[in-house]
PDB file of C-alpha atoms in Angstrom:
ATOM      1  CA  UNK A   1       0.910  -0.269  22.512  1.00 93.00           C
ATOM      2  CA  UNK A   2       3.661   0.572  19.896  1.00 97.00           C
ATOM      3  CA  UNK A   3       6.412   2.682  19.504  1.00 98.00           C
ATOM      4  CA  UNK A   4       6.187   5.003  15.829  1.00 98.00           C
ATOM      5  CA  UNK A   5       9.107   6.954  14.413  1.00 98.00           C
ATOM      6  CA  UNK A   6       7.609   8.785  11.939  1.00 98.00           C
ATOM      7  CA  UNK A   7      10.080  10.431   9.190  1.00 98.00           C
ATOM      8  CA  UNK A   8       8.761  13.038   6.498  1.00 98.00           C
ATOM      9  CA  UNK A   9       9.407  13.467   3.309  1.00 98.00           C
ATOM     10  CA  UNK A  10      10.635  16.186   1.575  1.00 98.00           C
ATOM     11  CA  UNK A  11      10.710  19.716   2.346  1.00 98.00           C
ATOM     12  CA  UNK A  12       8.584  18.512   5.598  1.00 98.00           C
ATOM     13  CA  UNK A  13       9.343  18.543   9.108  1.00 98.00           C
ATOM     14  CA  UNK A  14       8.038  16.730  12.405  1.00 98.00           C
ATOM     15  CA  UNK A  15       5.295  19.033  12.226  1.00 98.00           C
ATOM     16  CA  UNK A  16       3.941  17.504   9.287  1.00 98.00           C
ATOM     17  CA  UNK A  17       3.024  14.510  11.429  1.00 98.00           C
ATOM     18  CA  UNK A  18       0.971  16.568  14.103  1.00 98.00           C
ATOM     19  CA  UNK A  19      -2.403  15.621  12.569  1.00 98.00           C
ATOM     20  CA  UNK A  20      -1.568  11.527  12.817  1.00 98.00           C
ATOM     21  CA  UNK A  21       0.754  11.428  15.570  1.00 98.00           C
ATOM     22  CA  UNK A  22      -2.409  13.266  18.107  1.00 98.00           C
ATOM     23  CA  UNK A  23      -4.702  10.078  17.136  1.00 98.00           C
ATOM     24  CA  UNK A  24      -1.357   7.729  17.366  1.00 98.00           C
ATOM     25  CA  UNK A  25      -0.918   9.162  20.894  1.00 98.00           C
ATOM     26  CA  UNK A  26      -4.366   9.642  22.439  1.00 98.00           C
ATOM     27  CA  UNK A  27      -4.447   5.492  21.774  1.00 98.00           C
ATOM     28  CA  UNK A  28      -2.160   4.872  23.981  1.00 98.00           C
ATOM     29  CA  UNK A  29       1.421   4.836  21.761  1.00 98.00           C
ATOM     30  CA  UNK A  30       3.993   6.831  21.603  1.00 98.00           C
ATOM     31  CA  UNK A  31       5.386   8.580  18.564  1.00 98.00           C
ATOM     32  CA  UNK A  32       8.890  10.444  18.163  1.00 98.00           C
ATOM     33  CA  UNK A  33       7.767  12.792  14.553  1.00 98.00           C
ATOM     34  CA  UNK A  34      11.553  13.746  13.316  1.00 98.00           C
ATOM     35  CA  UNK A  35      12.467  16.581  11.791  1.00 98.00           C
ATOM     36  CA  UNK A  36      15.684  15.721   9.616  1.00 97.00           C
ATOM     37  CA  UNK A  37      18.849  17.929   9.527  1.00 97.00           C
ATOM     38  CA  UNK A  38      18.432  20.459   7.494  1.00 96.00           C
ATOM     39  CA  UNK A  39      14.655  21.163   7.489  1.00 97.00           C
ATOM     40  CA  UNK A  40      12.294  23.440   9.000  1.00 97.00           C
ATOM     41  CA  UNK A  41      13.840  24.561  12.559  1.00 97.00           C
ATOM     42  CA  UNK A  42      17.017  22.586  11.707  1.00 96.00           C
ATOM     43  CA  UNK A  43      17.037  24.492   8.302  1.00 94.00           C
ATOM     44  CA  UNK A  44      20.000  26.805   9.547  1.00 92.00           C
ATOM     45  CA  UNK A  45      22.125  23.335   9.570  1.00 87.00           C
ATOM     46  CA  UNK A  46      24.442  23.762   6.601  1.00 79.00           C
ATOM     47  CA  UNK A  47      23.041  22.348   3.419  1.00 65.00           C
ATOM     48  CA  UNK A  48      25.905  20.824   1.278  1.00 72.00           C
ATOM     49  CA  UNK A  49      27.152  18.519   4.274  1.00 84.00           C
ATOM     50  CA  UNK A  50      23.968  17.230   4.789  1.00 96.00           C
ATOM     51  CA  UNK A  51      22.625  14.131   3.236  1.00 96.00           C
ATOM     52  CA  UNK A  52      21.869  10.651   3.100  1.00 97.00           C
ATOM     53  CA  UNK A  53      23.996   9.672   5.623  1.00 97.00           C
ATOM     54  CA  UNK A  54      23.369  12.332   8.067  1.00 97.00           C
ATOM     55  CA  UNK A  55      19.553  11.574   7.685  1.00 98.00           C
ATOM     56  CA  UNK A  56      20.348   8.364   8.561  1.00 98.00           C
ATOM     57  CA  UNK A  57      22.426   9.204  11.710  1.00 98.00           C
ATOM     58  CA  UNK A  58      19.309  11.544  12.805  1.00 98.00           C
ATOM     59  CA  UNK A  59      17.195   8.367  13.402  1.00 98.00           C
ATOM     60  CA  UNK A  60      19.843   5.748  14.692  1.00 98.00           C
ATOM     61  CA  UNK A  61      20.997   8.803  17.496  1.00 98.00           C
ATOM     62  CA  UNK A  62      17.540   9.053  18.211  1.00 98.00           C
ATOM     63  CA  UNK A  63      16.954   5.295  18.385  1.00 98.00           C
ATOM     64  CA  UNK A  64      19.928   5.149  21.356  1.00 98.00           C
ATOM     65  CA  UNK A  65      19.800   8.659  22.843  1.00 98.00           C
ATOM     66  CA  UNK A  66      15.801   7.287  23.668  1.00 98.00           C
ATOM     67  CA  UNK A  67      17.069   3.744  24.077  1.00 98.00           C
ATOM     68  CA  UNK A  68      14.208   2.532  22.018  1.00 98.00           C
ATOM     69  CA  UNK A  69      13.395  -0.871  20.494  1.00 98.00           C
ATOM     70  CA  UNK A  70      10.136  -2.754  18.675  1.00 98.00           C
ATOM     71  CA  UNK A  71      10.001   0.771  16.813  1.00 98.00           C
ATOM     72  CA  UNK A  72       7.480   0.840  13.590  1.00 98.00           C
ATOM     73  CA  UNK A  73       9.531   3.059  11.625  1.00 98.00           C
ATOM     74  CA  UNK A  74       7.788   4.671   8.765  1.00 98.00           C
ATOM     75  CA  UNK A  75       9.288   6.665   5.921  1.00 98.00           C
ATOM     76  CA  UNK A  76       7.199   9.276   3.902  1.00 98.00           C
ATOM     77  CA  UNK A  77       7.910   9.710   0.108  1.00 97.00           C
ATOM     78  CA  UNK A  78      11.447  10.928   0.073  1.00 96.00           C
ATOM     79  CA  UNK A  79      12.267  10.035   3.405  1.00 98.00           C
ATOM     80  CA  UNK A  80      11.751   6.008   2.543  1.00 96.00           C
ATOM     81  CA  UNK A  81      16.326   6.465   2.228  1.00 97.00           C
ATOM     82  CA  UNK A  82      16.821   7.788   5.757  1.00 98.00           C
ATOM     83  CA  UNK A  83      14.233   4.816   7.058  1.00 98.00           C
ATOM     84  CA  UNK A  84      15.258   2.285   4.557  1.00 98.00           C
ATOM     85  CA  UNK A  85      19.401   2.928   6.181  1.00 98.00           C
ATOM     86  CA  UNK A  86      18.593   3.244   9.463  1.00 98.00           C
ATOM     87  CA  UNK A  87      16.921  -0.459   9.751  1.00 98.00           C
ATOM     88  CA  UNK A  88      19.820  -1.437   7.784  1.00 98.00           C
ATOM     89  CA  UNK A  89      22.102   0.046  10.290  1.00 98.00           C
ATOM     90  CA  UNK A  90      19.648  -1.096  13.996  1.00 98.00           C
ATOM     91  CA  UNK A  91      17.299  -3.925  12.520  1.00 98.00           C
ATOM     92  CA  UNK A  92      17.136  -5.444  15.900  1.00 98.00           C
ATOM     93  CA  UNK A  93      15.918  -2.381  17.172  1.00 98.00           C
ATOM     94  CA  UNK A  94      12.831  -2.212  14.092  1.00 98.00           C
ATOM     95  CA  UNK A  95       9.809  -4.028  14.628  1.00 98.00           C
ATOM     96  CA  UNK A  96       8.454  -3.224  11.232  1.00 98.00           C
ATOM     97  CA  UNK A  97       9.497  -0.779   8.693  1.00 98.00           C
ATOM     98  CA  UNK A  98       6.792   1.080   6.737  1.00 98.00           C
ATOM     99  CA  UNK A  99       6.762   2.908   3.341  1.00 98.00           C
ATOM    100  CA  UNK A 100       3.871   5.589   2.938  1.00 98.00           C
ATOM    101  CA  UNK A 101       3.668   6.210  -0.553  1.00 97.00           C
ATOM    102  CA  UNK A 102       7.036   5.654  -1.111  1.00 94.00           C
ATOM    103  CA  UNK A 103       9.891   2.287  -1.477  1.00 92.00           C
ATOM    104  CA  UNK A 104      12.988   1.315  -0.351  1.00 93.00           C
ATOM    105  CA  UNK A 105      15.810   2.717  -2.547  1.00 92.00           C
ATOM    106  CA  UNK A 106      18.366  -0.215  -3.614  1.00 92.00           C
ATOM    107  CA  UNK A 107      21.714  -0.451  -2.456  1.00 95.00           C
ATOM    108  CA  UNK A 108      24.272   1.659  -4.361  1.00 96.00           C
ATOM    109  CA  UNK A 109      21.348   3.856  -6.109  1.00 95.00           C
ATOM    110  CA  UNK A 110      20.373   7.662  -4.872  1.00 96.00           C
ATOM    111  CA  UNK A 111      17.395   8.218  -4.793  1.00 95.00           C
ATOM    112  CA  UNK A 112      17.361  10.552  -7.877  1.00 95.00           C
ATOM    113  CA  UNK A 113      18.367   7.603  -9.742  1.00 93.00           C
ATOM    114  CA  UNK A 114      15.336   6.305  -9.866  1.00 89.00           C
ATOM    115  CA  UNK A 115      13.381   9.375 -11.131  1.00 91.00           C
ATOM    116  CA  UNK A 116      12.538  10.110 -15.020  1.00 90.00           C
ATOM    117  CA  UNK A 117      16.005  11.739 -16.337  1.00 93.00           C
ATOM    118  CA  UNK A 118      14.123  14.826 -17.799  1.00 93.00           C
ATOM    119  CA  UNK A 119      12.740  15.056 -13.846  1.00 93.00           C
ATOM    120  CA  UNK A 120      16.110  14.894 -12.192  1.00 94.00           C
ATOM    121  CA  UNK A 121      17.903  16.749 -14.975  1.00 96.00           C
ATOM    122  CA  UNK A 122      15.626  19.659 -14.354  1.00 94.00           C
ATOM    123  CA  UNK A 123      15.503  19.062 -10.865  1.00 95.00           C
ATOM    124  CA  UNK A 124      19.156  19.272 -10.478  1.00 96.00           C
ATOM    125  CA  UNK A 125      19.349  22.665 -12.604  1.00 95.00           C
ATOM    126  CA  UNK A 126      17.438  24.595 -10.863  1.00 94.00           C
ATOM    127  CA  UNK A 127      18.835  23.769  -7.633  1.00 95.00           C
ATOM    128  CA  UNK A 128      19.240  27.002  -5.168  1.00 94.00           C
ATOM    129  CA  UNK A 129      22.659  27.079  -3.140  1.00 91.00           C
ATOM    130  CA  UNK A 130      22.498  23.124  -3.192  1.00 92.00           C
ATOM    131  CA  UNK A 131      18.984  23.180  -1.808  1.00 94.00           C
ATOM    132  CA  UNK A 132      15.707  22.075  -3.632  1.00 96.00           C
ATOM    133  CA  UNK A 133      12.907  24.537  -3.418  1.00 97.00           C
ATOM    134  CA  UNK A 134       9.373  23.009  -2.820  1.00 97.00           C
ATOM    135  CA  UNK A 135       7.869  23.011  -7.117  1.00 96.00           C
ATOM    136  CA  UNK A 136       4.608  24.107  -8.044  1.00 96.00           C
ATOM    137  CA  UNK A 137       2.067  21.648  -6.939  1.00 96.00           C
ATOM    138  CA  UNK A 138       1.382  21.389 -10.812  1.00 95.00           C
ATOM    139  CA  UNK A 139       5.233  20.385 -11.466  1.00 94.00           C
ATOM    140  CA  UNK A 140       4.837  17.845  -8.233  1.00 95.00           C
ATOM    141  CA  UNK A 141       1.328  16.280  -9.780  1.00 94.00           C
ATOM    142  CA  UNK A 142       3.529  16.120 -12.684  1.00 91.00           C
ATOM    143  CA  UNK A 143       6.389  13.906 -11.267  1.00 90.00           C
ATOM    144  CA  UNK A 144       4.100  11.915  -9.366  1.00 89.00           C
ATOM    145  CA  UNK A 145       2.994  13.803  -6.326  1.00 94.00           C
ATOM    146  CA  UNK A 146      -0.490  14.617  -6.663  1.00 95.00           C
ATOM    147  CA  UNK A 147      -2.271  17.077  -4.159  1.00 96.00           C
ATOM    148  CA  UNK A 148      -5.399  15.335  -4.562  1.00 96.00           C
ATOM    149  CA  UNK A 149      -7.277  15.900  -1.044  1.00 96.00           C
ATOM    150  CA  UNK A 150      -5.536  19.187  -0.141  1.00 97.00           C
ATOM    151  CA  UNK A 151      -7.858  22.359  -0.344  1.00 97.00           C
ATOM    152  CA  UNK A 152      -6.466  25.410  -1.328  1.00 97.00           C
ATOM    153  CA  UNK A 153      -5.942  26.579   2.629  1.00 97.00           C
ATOM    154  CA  UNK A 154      -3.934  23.215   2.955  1.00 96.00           C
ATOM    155  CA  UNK A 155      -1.698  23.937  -0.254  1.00 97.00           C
ATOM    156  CA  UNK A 156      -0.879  27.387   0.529  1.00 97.00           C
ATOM    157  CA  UNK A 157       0.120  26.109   4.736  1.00 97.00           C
ATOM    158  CA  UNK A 158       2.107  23.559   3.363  1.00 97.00           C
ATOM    159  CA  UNK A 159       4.349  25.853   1.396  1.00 97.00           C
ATOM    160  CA  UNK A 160       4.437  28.195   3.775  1.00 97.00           C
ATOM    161  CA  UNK A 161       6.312  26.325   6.203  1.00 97.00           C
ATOM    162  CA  UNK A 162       8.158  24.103   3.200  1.00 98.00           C
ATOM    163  CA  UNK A 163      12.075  23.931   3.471  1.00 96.00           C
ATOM    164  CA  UNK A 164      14.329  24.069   0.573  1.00 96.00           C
ATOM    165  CA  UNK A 165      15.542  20.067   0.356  1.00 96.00           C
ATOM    166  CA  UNK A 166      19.605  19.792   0.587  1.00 96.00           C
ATOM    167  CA  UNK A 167      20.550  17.922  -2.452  1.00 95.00           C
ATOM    168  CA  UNK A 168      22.572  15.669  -1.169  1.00 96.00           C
ATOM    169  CA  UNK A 169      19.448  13.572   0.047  1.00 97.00           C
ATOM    170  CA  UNK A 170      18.565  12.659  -2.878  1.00 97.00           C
ATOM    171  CA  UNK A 171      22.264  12.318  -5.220  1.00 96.00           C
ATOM    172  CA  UNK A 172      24.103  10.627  -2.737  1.00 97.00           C
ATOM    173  CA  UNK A 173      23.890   6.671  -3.102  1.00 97.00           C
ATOM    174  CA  UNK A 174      22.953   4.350  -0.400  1.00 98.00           C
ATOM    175  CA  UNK A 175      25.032   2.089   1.128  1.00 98.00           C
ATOM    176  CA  UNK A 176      23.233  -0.910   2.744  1.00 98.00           C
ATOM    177  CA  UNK A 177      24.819  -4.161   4.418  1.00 97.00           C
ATOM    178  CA  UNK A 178      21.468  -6.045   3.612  1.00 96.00           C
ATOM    179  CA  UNK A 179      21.459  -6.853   7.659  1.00 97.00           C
ATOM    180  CA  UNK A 180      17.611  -5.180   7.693  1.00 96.00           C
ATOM    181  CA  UNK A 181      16.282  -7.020   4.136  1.00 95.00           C
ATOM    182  CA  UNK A 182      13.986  -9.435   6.295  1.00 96.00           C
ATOM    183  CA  UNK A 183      12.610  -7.035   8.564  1.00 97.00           C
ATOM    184  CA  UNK A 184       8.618  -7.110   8.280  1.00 98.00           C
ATOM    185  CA  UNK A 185       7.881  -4.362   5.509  1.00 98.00           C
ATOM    186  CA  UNK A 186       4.461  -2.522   4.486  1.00 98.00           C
ATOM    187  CA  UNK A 187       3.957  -0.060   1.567  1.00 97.00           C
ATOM    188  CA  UNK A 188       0.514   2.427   2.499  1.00 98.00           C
ATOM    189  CA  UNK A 189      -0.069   3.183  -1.106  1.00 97.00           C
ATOM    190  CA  UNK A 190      -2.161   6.589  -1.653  1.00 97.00           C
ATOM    191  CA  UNK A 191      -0.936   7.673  -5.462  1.00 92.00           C
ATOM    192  CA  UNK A 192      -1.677   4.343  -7.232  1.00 90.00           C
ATOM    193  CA  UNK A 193      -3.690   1.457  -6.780  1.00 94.00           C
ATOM    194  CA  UNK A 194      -3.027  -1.896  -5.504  1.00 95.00           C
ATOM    195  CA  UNK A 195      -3.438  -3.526  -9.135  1.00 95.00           C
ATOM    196  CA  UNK A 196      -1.168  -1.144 -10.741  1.00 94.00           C
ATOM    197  CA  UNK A 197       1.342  -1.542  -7.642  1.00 94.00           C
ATOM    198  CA  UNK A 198       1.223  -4.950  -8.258  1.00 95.00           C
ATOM    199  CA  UNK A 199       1.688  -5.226 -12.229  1.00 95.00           C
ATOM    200  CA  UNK A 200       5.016  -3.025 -11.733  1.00 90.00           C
ATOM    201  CA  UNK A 201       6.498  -5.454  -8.900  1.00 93.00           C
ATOM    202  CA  UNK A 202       5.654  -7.956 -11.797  1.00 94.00           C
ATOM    203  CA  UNK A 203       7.549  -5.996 -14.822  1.00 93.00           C
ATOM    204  CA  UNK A 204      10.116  -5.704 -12.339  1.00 88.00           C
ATOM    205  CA  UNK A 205      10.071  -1.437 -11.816  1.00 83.00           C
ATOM    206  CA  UNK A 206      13.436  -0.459 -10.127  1.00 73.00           C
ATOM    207  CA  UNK A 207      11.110   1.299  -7.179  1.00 75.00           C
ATOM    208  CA  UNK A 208       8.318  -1.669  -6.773  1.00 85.00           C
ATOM    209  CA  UNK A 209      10.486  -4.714  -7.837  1.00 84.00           C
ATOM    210  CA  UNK A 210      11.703  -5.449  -4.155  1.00 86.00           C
ATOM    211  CA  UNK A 211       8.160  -5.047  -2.621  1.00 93.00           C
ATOM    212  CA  UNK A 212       6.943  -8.803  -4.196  1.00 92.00           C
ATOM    213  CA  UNK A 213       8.678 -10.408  -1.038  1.00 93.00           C
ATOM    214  CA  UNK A 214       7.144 -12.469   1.648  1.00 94.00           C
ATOM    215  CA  UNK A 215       8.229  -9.961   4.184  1.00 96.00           C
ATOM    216  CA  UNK A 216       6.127  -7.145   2.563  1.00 96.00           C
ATOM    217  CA  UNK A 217       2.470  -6.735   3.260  1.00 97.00           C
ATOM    218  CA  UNK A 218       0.696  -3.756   0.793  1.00 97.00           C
ATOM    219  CA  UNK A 219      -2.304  -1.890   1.560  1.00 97.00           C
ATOM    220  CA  UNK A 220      -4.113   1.092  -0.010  1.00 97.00           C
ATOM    221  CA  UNK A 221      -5.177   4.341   1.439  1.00 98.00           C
ATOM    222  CA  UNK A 222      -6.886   6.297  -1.857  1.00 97.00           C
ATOM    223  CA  UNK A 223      -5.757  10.077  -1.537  1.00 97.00           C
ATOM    224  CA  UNK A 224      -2.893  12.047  -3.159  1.00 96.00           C
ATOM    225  CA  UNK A 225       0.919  11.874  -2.312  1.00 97.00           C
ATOM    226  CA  UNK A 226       0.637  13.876   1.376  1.00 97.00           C
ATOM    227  CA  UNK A 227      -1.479  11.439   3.351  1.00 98.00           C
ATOM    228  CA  UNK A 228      -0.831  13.183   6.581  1.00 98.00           C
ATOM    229  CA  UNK A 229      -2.420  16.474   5.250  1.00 98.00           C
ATOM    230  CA  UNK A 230      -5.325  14.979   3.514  1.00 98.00           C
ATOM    231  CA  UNK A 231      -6.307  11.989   5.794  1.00 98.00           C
ATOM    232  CA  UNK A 232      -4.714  12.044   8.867  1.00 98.00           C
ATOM    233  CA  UNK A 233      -7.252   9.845  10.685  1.00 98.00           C
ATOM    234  CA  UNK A 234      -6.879   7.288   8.314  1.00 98.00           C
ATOM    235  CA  UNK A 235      -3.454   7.417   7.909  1.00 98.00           C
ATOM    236  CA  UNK A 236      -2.852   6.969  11.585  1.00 98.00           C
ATOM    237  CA  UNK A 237      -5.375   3.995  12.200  1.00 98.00           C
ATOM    238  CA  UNK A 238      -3.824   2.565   9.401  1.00 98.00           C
ATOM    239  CA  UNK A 239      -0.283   2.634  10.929  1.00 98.00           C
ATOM    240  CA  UNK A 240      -1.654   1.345  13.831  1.00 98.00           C
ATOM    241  CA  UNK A 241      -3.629  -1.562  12.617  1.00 97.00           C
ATOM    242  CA  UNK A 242       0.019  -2.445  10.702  1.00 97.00           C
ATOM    243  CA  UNK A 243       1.826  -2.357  13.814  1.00 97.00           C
ATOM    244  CA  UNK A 244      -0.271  -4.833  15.408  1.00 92.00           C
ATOM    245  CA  UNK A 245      -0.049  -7.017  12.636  1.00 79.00           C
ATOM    246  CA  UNK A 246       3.408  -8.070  13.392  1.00 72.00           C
ATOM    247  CA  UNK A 247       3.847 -11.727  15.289  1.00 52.00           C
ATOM    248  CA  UNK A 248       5.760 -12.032  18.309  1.00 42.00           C
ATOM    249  CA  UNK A 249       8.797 -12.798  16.857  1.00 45.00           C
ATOM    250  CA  UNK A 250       9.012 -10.172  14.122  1.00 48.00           C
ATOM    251  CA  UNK A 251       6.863 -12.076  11.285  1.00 45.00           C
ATOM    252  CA  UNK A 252       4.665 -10.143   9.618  1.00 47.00           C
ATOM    253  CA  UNK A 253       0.987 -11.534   9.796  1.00 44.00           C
ATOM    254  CA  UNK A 254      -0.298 -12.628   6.565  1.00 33.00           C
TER     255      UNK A 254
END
């Protein structure tokens, strides 16, 4: 059995993981769903302090407050930052670090940096008290983050419980020491295909370029951007199947 630490992305909290995690835990693992500083019942948490570092900090406390180790950390969408610094900070503690629909950031670059500049300019300007409000689902199909698979009941729960995104998550830069770069790595792609994954890790995108290593092993679960809302069963078996696909020593099965 494994050990998950699932992370959200944006304007999510742990309880955006209840619909995998129940599979995940009726097979026998267990699973620690994080909400990050900030967000849902931690949303009282001042906003302006709070970013890429203190994301980061949420998961390695939690990986020694729990004493855990062999974790399969996975990173949703805007959280990939938070997971991406944490195995960076505890590698020996990661068995495998996984990306659902979402890549590691690069050291030195926010995550913002890597968006379209008309995105993040407009993003950044309508910013409320340093927080991001949750966009139309049309703006978020626009940028990227289709709602393909969510009903309208699903849409309108999701935004009900959404949390305002402190900034700082996503303009401060990450710092990495490179101690985590050959950890075992998956990417669970839902908003693209394989092939087109694949052609930009070949024109060298600044968000797919890294994922051509040997560490990285890329699979495809066809949905929109919010996996855990629109397939959670497959989403879970899917983490789980990755988890045992990890040798004994850390080596990610081919």
């Amino acid at each position: 059995m494994s050990t998950f630490v699932l992370v959200p992305g944006f304007w999510l909290g742990a309880w955006a993981w209840d619909d995998v995690a129940r599979p995940l835990r009726e097979a026998g693992h267990t699973v620690h769903a994080v909400t990050p500083a900030g967000l849902a019942e931690r949303a009282a948490e001042p906003g302006p302090e709070i970013g890429v570092e203190t994301h980061i900090a949420d998961l390695t406390d939690l990986l020694t407050r729990e004493d855990l180790w062999d974790v399969v950390l996975v990173g949703h969408s805007g959280g990939s930052t938070a997971v991406t610094g944490a195995a960076d900070r505890m590698p020996e503690r990661i068995r495998r670090v996984v990306y659902l629909d979402s890549g590691p950031v690069p050291d030195g670059a926010a995550l913002g940096d890597l968006w379209e500049p008309e995105h993040r300019a407009h993003v950044l300007a309508t910013l409320v008290d340093g927080r991001h409000p949750l966009p139309s689902w049309e703006e978020l199909a626009a940028a990227g983050s289709s709602a393909d698979g969510l009903d309208d009941a699903a849409r309108a729960a999701v935004r009900e419980r959404a949390t305002d995104q402190p900034a700082a998550t996503f303009t401060e830069p990450l710092r990495l020491t490179g101690a985590g770069a050959d950890l075992p790595k998956a990417l669970i792609s839902c908003s693209f295909p394989l092939e087109q994954v694949r052609a930009m890790i070949a024109s060298g995108h600044p968000y797919f370029a890294q994922l051509g290593g040997p560490e990285w092993e890329l699979r495809e679960l066809p949905t929109g951007h919010w996996p855990m809302f629109s397939r959670p069963a497959e989403t879970a078996a899917v983490l789980a199947e990755l988890a045992e696909r990890v040798g004994p020593e850390g080596s990610a099965a081919r």
